[in-house]
């Protein structure tokens, strides 16, 4: 009898352990599903928010080939060509500056929708333009739209992303820009065989098609939780954070950080100080943020990346490539290289960090730019010179895409305090657009004055200087929340930033315990 009771008890315990094991497995499965669902949702938001950037990239890529036929069809001069290509970046400053204020007023999501609408209007006008003057009107509208989009999308993605994935997700806009550039190159090659008065118009018209996807994206993506907190819509922000973070404890911590950063828990602190007044009279920590953002944006462009893309047919022609079809086929190789390496950057950015990739990028670009300048100077138009020129251009865009291309926008969107982020990011982007416009508007003239080879040797020198800038001014932000990054700059200043010994700050845990080491 006792043995029977013991056996029954043992069987009961075994069943109990089995139930506990099943419950544990069920909990683990639910946790995995929640993580997968959260990651998929954030990925979808980042992808949809970046669709606008396909238009930006497509315009850059398609214009490198379309301009060959626009010159022939509308009989424009070389000076008009430089103005037409360069004005886009200069005019985009208006969109960038307005975009910061508009995105603070109507939200990040609808600011991206407005950007798409304005760009599409400009692209439509350029498609049917009967003269250079009308073409310029469309170009100006497209530039304003690009200004909106190039600034708002990275800010939105940075604000919606969890800290451990923010780097790779914030690089999505740059990935989509590269995809757009590649599509522009392919469009050039596909339609180049049509009559001159039709082919460039079709090339530009294709850029209007993504509007359908952008309209769909606006119906899918939520508003930025950090913007909602700024509007005192805290419960809405919390519901979105629940979809983008893996557990409620993390959501509550992030919400508290955002509320503190937004000034809700200390509202009187900033209420009498306008954003622009604070930007014009910055604290030491904010000044360093502005220098870092503005500097990295400028170096992204003064090393000649936009000139390399816009004028790649001219570069290959200088190297000895003949015929429009051959020139445009070579640009397709450039587009494929650029797109491939931006995907590599997306995988590595949150694993190896921002700064190591910036070193690889700036040093690699420096080597390729010097190689291109030397090959154009000494190897002439032979097969070896052509091969080396194509490889150097592909190498330049590859190193650009694996580092300074995407990381520039990642840093600009993550280093500023919440209350200043949109408009401070706009100031950083102004540096990029001014440099891009000036180089695009002067590349041909400078190349005639000092040769194409001389121009790229200068780009090489500027790229070498960018290596030093990264070493001195750019901190590592991998794995830190946006609110922790703000403390990173504050503590760097407090510990003596700007002295001969640069102090790097490292966070230990979520409670912002700090330790410093002399680098």
C-alpha positions as semicolon CSV with decimal commas, in nm:
position;residue;x (nm);y (nm);z (nm)
1;X;0,000;0,000;0,000
2;X;0,280;0,238;0,097
3;X;0,467;0,149;-0,218
4;X;0,157;0,225;-0,420
5;X;0,119;0,566;-0,257
6;X;0,486;0,639;-0,316
7;X;0,453;0,549;-0,681
8;X;0,146;0,771;-0,714
9;X;0,332;1,057;-0,546
10;X;0,631;1,009;-0,775
11;X;0,403;1,009;-1,079
12;X;0,237;1,326;-0,956
13;X;0,575;1,497;-0,911
14;X;0,686;1,389;-1,258
15;X;0,370;1,539;-1,408
16;X;0,429;1,853;-1,206
17;X;0,784;1,886;-1,340
18;X;0,660;1,820;-1,693
19;X;0,403;2,098;-1,658
20;X;0,671;2,333;-1,528
21;X;0,896;2,239;-1,819
22;X;0,614;2,300;-2,068
23;X;0,533;2,636;-1,907
24;X;0,901;2,735;-1,926
25;X;0,917;2,637;-2,293
26;X;0,593;2,826;-2,363
27;X;0,731;3,137;-2,192
28;X;1,051;3,114;-2,396
29;X;0,856;3,073;-2,720
30;X;0,635;3,372;-2,636
31;X;0,942;3,579;-2,553
32;X;1,105;3,486;-2,886
33;X;0,787;3,567;-3,074
34;X;0,760;3,902;-2,897
35;X;1,121;3,986;-2,982
36;X;1,067;3,883;-3,345
37;X;0,744;4,084;-3,367
38;X;0,908;4,391;-3,211
39;X;1,209;4,374;-3,443
40;X;0,991;4,324;-3,751
41;X;0,775;4,623;-3,655
42;X;1,077;4,851;-3,607
43;X;1,232;4,727;-3,933
44;X;0,908;4,802;-4,118
45;X;0,893;5,152;-3,970
46;X;1,254;5,224;-4,068
47;X;1,204;5,088;-4,421
48;X;0,880;5,277;-4,486
49;X;1,025;5,599;-4,341
50;X;1,319;5,564;-4,582
51;X;1,117;5,522;-4,903
52;X;1,134;5,898;-4,952
53;X;1,511;5,868;-4,980
54;X;1,480;5,651;-5,291
55;X;1,359;5,967;-5,466
56;X;1,662;6,161;-5,345
57;X;1,904;5,895;-5,463
58;X;1,722;5,845;-5,792
59;X;1,750;6,215;-5,872
60;X;2,125;6,212;-5,805
61;X;2,184;5,897;-6,009
62;X;1,957;5,974;-6,303
63;X;2,089;6,327;-6,346
64;X;2,443;6,201;-6,408
65;X;2,321;6,050;-6,736
66;X;2,014;6,261;-6,814
67;X;2,223;6,578;-6,820
68;X;2,408;6,445;-7,128
69;X;2,081;6,447;-7,321
70;X;1,934;6,761;-7,159
71;X;2,237;6,955;-7,283
72;X;2,181;6,826;-7,634
73;X;1,802;6,874;-7,635
74;X;1,766;7,214;-7,463
75;X;2,104;7,349;-7,582
76;X;2,222;7,453;-7,236
77;X;2,575;7,573;-7,167
78;X;2,830;7,420;-6,935
79;X;2,772;7,698;-6,680
80;X;2,396;7,629;-6,690
81;X;2,473;7,259;-6,640
82;X;2,674;7,336;-6,324
83;X;2,401;7,564;-6,192
84;X;2,128;7,310;-6,270
85;X;2,308;7,026;-6,089
86;X;2,439;7,231;-5,799
87;X;2,128;7,436;-5,723
88;X;1,950;7,129;-5,584
89;X;2,181;7,109;-5,282
90;X;2,182;7,484;-5,222
91;X;1,802;7,514;-5,239
92;X;1,759;7,205;-5,020
93;X;1,890;7,421;-4,734
94;X;1,550;7,595;-4,733
95;X;1,380;7,259;-4,692
96;X;1,625;7,150;-4,422
97;X;1,581;7,466;-4,214
98;X;1,205;7,465;-4,257
99;X;1,192;7,089;-4,204
100;X;1,320;7,109;-3,846
101;X;1,050;7,356;-3,743
102;X;0,778;7,184;-3,949
103;X;0,859;6,840;-3,808
104;X;0,837;6,985;-3,457
105;X;0,501;7,143;-3,543
106;X;0,317;6,868;-3,736
107;X;0,524;6,561;-3,640
108;X;0,802;6,364;-3,806
109;X;0,562;6,137;-3,995
110;X;0,361;6,405;-4,176
111;X;0,674;6,613;-4,242
112;X;0,802;6,316;-4,445
113;X;0,472;6,311;-4,637
114;X;0,503;6,682;-4,716
115;X;0,860;6,625;-4,836
116;X;0,742;6,359;-5,081
117;X;0,462;6,580;-5,215
118;X;0,690;6,880;-5,281
119;X;0,956;6,662;-5,445
120;X;0,701;6,492;-5,671
121;X;0,570;6,831;-5,784
122;X;0,922;6,937;-5,881
123;X;0,992;6,610;-6,064
124;X;0,667;6,644;-6,259
125;X;0,754;6,997;-6,373
126;X;1,104;6,890;-6,483
127;X;0,958;6,600;-6,683
128;X;0,748;6,830;-6,907
129;X;0,983;7,131;-6,905
130;X;1,005;7,296;-7,251
131;X;1,297;7,524;-7,156
132;X;1,585;7,565;-6,913
133;X;1,390;7,823;-6,710
134;X;1,099;7,584;-6,644
135;X;1,347;7,306;-6,576
136;X;1,499;7,523;-6,303
137;X;1,159;7,584;-6,140
138;X;1,108;7,210;-6,108
139;X;1,464;7,168;-5,981
140;X;1,408;7,425;-5,707
141;X;1,089;7,253;-5,587
142;X;1,265;6,916;-5,591
143;X;1,547;7,066;-5,385
144;X;1,308;7,191;-5,117
145;X;1,145;6,847;-5,100
146;X;1,484;6,680;-5,072
147;X;1,575;6,916;-4,788
148;X;1,268;6,805;-4,594
149;X;1,332;6,436;-4,653
150;X;1,707;6,425;-4,597
151;X;1,665;6,573;-4,249
152;X;1,343;6,423;-4,112
153;X;1,382;6,050;-4,191
154;X;1,703;5,987;-3,986
155;X;1,559;6,181;-3,690
156;X;1,236;5,979;-3,702
157;X;1,419;5,644;-3,719
158;X;1,661;5,737;-3,439
159;X;1,369;5,833;-3,216
160;X;1,169;5,514;-3,277
161;X;1,456;5,263;-3,265
162;X;1,582;5,070;-2,960
163;X;1,938;5,170;-2,870
164;X;2,100;4,835;-2,960
165;X;1,971;4,854;-3,321
166;X;1,966;5,229;-3,373
167;X;2,287;5,250;-3,578
168;X;2,186;4,993;-3,840
169;X;1,827;5,121;-3,855
170;X;1,929;5,488;-3,885
171;X;2,148;5,391;-4,180
172;X;1,834;5,282;-4,371
173;X;1,789;5,627;-4,536
174;X;2,142;5,606;-4,675
175;X;2,074;5,251;-4,798
176;X;1,763;5,368;-4,980
177;X;1,950;5,668;-5,124
178;X;2,205;5,425;-5,266
179;X;1,929;5,205;-5,403
180;X;1,781;5,514;-5,570
181;X;2,120;5,606;-5,719
182;X;2,156;5,256;-5,862
183;X;1,804;5,272;-6,009
184;X;1,891;5,609;-6,162
185;X;2,203;5,466;-6,326
186;X;2,007;5,168;-6,460
187;X;1,734;5,401;-6,591
188;X;2,000;5,603;-6,774
189;X;2,137;5,293;-6,940
190;X;1,795;5,146;-7,030
191;X;1,645;5,461;-7,185
192;X;1,960;5,610;-7,340
193;X;1,879;5,453;-7,678
194;X;1,553;5,649;-7,721
195;X;1,537;5,979;-7,914
196;X;1,708;6,267;-7,734
197;X;1,392;6,477;-7,685
198;X;1,216;6,183;-7,514
199;X;1,473;5,973;-7,325
200;X;1,567;6,220;-7,050
201;X;1,199;6,302;-6,985
202;X;1,120;5,933;-6,930
203;X;1,424;5,903;-6,704
204;X;1,290;6,185;-6,484
205;X;0,929;6,063;-6,499
206;X;1,020;5,723;-6,354
207;X;1,116;5,904;-6,032
208;X;0,751;5,998;-5,973
209;X;0,636;5,636;-5,933
210;X;0,744;5,582;-5,569
211;X;0,476;5,831;-5,458
212;X;0,231;5,541;-5,432
213;X;0,456;5,358;-5,187
214;X;0,510;5,674;-4,982
215;X;0,134;5,729;-4,947
216;X;0,100;5,366;-4,833
217;X;0,388;5,406;-4,586
218;X;0,222;5,703;-4,416
219;X;-0,079;5,484;-4,343
220;X;0,143;5,221;-4,176
221;X;0,411;5,391;-3,968
222;X;0,332;5,547;-3,626
223;X;0,440;5,888;-3,506
224;X;0,770;5,928;-3,319
225;X;0,716;5,851;-2,947
226;X;0,961;6,124;-2,852
227;X;0,766;6,382;-3,053
228;X;0,443;6,263;-2,888
229;X;0,599;6,315;-2,545
230;X;0,693;6,670;-2,648
231;X;0,323;6,723;-2,726
232;X;0,225;6,582;-2,382
233;X;0,066;6,279;-2,552
234;X;0,245;6,043;-2,315
235;X;0,001;5,750;-2,332
236;X;0,021;5,742;-2,712
237;X;0,399;5,746;-2,685
238;X;0,392;5,457;-2,437
239;X;0,175;5,245;-2,667
240;X;0,426;5,291;-2,950
241;X;0,723;5,215;-2,722
242;X;0,550;4,890;-2,628
243;X;0,567;4,793;-2,994
244;X;0,932;4,890;-3,038
245;X;1,083;4,756;-2,713
246;X;1,092;4,402;-2,584
247;X;0,955;4,439;-2,229
248;X;0,750;4,679;-2,020
249;X;1,032;4,751;-1,776
250;X;1,246;4,884;-2,060
251;X;0,950;5,083;-2,194
252;X;0,897;5,254;-1,857
253;X;1,269;5,333;-1,828
254;X;1,282;5,478;-2,179
255;X;0,963;5,679;-2,121
256;X;1,107;5,829;-1,803
257;X;1,428;5,921;-1,987
258;X;1,233;6,081;-2,271
259;X;1,012;6,280;-2,034
260;X;1,318;6,404;-1,850
261;X;1,495;6,495;-2,175
262;X;1,184;6,669;-2,308
263;X;1,162;6,882;-1,995
264;X;0,821;6,755;-1,885
265;X;0,948;6,671;-1,538
266;X;1,114;7,012;-1,515
267;X;0,908;7,219;-1,754
268;X;1,012;7,559;-1,625
269;X;1,376;7,491;-1,709
270;X;1,345;7,559;-2,080
271;X;1,012;7,733;-2,127
272;X;1,162;8,081;-2,156
273;X;1,445;7,983;-2,384
274;X;1,360;7,937;-2,753
275;X;1,534;7,658;-2,940
276;X;1,710;7,887;-3,185
277;X;1,832;8,115;-2,906
278;X;1,985;7,812;-2,736
279;X;2,148;7,702;-3,063
280;X;2,292;8,049;-3,126
281;X;2,426;8,073;-2,771
282;X;2,512;7,710;-2,697
283;X;2,650;7,557;-2,381
284;X;2,997;7,397;-2,409
285;X;2,845;7,050;-2,449
286;X;2,600;7,167;-2,714
287;X;2,878;7,355;-2,892
288;X;3,076;7,032;-2,920
289;X;2,768;6,851;-3,053
290;X;2,722;7,121;-3,317
291;X;3,089;7,115;-3,420
292;X;3,083;6,734;-3,445
293;X;2,760;6,731;-3,647
294;X;2,846;7,021;-3,878
295;X;3,202;6,900;-3,928
296;X;3,119;6,539;-4,016
297;X;2,848;6,659;-4,257
298;X;3,091;6,894;-4,431
299;X;3,365;6,632;-4,459
300;X;3,111;6,390;-4,606
301;X;3,076;6,624;-4,905
302;X;3,401;6,819;-4,948
303;X;3,577;6,492;-5,027
304;X;3,385;6,505;-5,357
305;X;3,132;6,223;-5,334
306;X;2,850;6,413;-5,509
307;X;3,086;6,533;-5,780
308;X;3,203;6,174;-5,827
309;X;2,842;6,058;-5,873
310;X;2,705;6,351;-6,077
311;X;3,007;6,372;-6,306
312;X;3,114;6,007;-6,320
313;X;3,058;6,004;-6,700
314;X;3,290;6,307;-6,727
315;X;3,550;6,132;-6,508
316;X;3,540;5,816;-6,717
317;X;3,554;6,024;-7,035
318;X;3,872;6,191;-6,903
319;X;4,013;5,842;-6,839
320;X;3,946;5,744;-7,202
321;X;3,606;5,572;-7,204
322;X;3,422;5,649;-7,533
323;X;3,050;5,652;-7,622
324;X;2,746;5,735;-7,407
325;X;2,645;5,370;-7,368
326;X;2,989;5,271;-7,240
327;X;2,998;5,570;-7,006
328;X;2,655;5,489;-6,861
329;X;2,740;5,118;-6,830
330;X;3,045;5,213;-6,621
331;X;2,825;5,422;-6,391
332;X;2,603;5,117;-6,330
333;X;2,910;4,941;-6,187
334;X;2,960;5,238;-5,956
335;X;2,596;5,218;-5,842
336;X;2,616;4,844;-5,771
337;X;2,935;4,892;-5,567
338;X;2,787;5,178;-5,367
339;X;2,468;4,986;-5,285
340;X;2,654;4,666;-5,190
341;X;2,882;4,835;-4,941
342;X;2,605;5,030;-4,770
343;X;2,449;4,692;-4,687
344;X;2,780;4,586;-4,532
345;X;2,777;4,904;-4,322
346;X;2,426;4,826;-4,198
347;X;2,542;4,486;-4,069
348;X;2,858;4,618;-3,902
349;X;2,758;4,955;-3,758
350;X;2,608;4,822;-3,433
351;X;2,865;4,543;-3,401
352;X;3,200;4,717;-3,448
353;X;3,084;5,071;-3,372
354;X;3,072;5,405;-3,551
355;X;3,430;5,517;-3,505
356;X;3,616;5,210;-3,640
357;X;3,403;5,222;-3,957
358;X;3,474;5,595;-3,991
359;X;3,848;5,525;-3,978
360;X;3,822;5,253;-4,244
361;X;3,604;5,480;-4,459
362;X;3,809;5,801;-4,445
363;X;4,148;5,628;-4,482
364;X;4,021;5,412;-4,770
365;X;3,868;5,710;-4,951
366;X;4,194;5,904;-4,913
367;X;4,390;5,623;-5,079
368;X;4,139;5,584;-5,365
369;X;4,116;5,958;-5,435
370;X;4,495;5,991;-5,454
371;X;4,510;5,683;-5,678
372;X;4,245;5,831;-5,911
373;X;4,429;6,162;-5,933
374;X;4,762;5,992;-6,005
375;X;4,615;5,755;-6,266
376;X;4,447;6,044;-6,452
377;X;4,775;6,240;-6,438
378;X;5,026;5,981;-6,552
379;X;4,858;5,680;-6,713
380;X;4,673;5,862;-6,990
381;X;4,383;5,702;-7,179
382;X;4,515;5,347;-7,217
383;X;4,341;5,033;-7,094
384;X;4,542;5,031;-6,770
385;X;4,446;5,394;-6,699
386;X;4,079;5,324;-6,771
387;X;4,076;5,014;-6,547
388;X;4,250;5,195;-6,261
389;X;4,017;5,496;-6,291
390;X;3,705;5,276;-6,277
391;X;3,845;5,078;-5,982
392;X;3,939;5,400;-5,799
393;X;3,593;5,550;-5,844
394;X;3,429;5,223;-5,732
395;X;3,669;5,208;-5,436
396;X;3,588;5,565;-5,338
397;X;3,212;5,506;-5,331
398;X;3,263;5,170;-5,156
399;X;3,464;5,321;-4,869
400;X;3,221;5,614;-4,854
401;X;2,924;5,379;-4,822
402;X;3,079;5,159;-4,556
403;X;3,146;5,450;-4,321
404;X;3,107;5,825;-4,350
405;X;2,807;5,802;-4,585
406;X;2,558;5,640;-4,345
407;X;2,733;5,716;-4,014
408;X;2,725;6,089;-4,083
409;X;2,344;6,080;-4,065
410;X;2,341;5,835;-3,774
411;X;2,556;6,067;-3,562
412;X;2,367;6,381;-3,660
413;X;2,034;6,225;-3,564
414;X;2,144;6,078;-3,229
415;X;2,381;6,321;-3,056
416;X;2,147;6,615;-2,984
417;X;1,909;6,660;-2,688
418;X;1,545;6,582;-2,767
419;X;1,418;6,940;-2,738
420;X;1,681;7,054;-2,994
421;X;1,716;6,744;-3,210
422;X;1,512;6,832;-3,517
423;X;1,642;7,187;-3,561
424;X;2,001;7,111;-3,455
425;X;2,009;6,819;-3,701
426;X;1,888;7,063;-3,965
427;X;2,187;7,290;-3,896
428;X;2,423;6,995;-3,939
429;X;2,258;6,900;-4,266
430;X;2,303;7,259;-4,389
431;X;2,678;7,201;-4,387
432;X;2,636;6,895;-4,609
433;X;2,409;7,068;-4,859
434;X;2,620;7,384;-4,885
435;X;2,938;7,184;-4,952
436;X;2,759;6,954;-5,195
437;X;2,612;7,245;-5,390
438;X;2,935;7,443;-5,410
439;X;3,132;7,141;-5,533
440;X;2,867;7,038;-5,786
441;X;2,844;7,397;-5,918
442;X;3,221;7,438;-5,953
443;X;3,356;7,093;-6,041
444;X;3,368;7,140;-6,418
445;X;3,517;7,490;-6,393
446;X;3,785;7,380;-6,146
447;X;3,861;7,070;-6,354
448;X;3,921;7,289;-6,659
449;X;4,148;7,515;-6,455
450;X;4,361;7,251;-6,278
451;X;4,257;6,932;-6,464
452;X;4,032;6,653;-6,337
453;X;4,335;6,481;-6,187
454;X;4,430;6,791;-5,987
455;X;4,076;6,823;-5,857
456;X;4,077;6,469;-5,719
457;X;4,418;6,517;-5,561
458;X;4,266;6,809;-5,367
459;X;3,975;6,586;-5,265
460;X;4,237;6,337;-5,141
461;X;4,400;6,601;-4,920
462;X;4,062;6,699;-4,772
463;X;3,984;6,332;-4,709
464;X;4,312;6,296;-4,518
465;X;4,211;6,590;-4,297
466;X;3,878;6,416;-4,226
467;X;4,070;6,126;-4,066
468;X;4,212;6,369;-3,808
469;X;3,868;6,521;-3,748
470;X;3,720;6,178;-3,672
471;X;4,003;6,105;-3,427
472;X;3,967;6,433;-3,238
473;X;3,595;6,515;-3,246
474;X;3,379;6,205;-3,292
475;X;3,289;5,996;-2,983
476;X;3,172;5,635;-2,991
477;X;2,792;5,617;-2,946
478;X;2,735;5,245;-3,011
479;X;2,480;5,083;-2,777
480;X;2,389;5,400;-2,586
481;X;2,038;5,543;-2,559
482;X;1,978;5,891;-2,701
483;X;1,955;6,024;-2,347
484;X;2,285;5,858;-2,249
485;X;2,457;6,018;-2,548
486;X;2,352;6,361;-2,423
487;X;2,523;6,283;-2,091
488;X;2,826;6,156;-2,283
489;X;2,890;6,501;-2,430
490;X;2,818;6,680;-2,103
491;X;3,065;6,466;-1,911
492;X;3,330;6,492;-2,182
493;X;3,316;6,870;-2,147
494;X;3,317;6,847;-1,768
495;X;3,629;6,628;-1,775
496;X;3,826;6,864;-1,996
497;X;3,733;6,821;-2,361
498;X;3,941;7,051;-2,574
499;X;4,262;7,001;-2,375
500;X;4,558;6,813;-2,513
501;X;4,437;6,498;-2,339
502;X;4,103;6,400;-2,484
503;X;3,881;6,220;-2,234
504;X;3,646;5,952;-2,361
505;X;3,342;5,865;-2,152
506;X;3,209;5,515;-2,105
507;X;2,869;5,428;-1,963
508;X;2,838;5,141;-1,720
509;X;2,480;5,018;-1,706
510;X;2,144;5,185;-1,738
511;X;2,189;5,409;-1,434
512;X;2,442;5,625;-1,620
513;X;2,737;5,537;-1,397
514;X;3,034;5,698;-1,560
515;X;3,400;5,619;-1,579
516;X;3,662;5,801;-1,780
517;X;3,992;5,709;-1,931
518;X;4,255;5,920;-2,100
519;X;4,289;5,825;-2,467
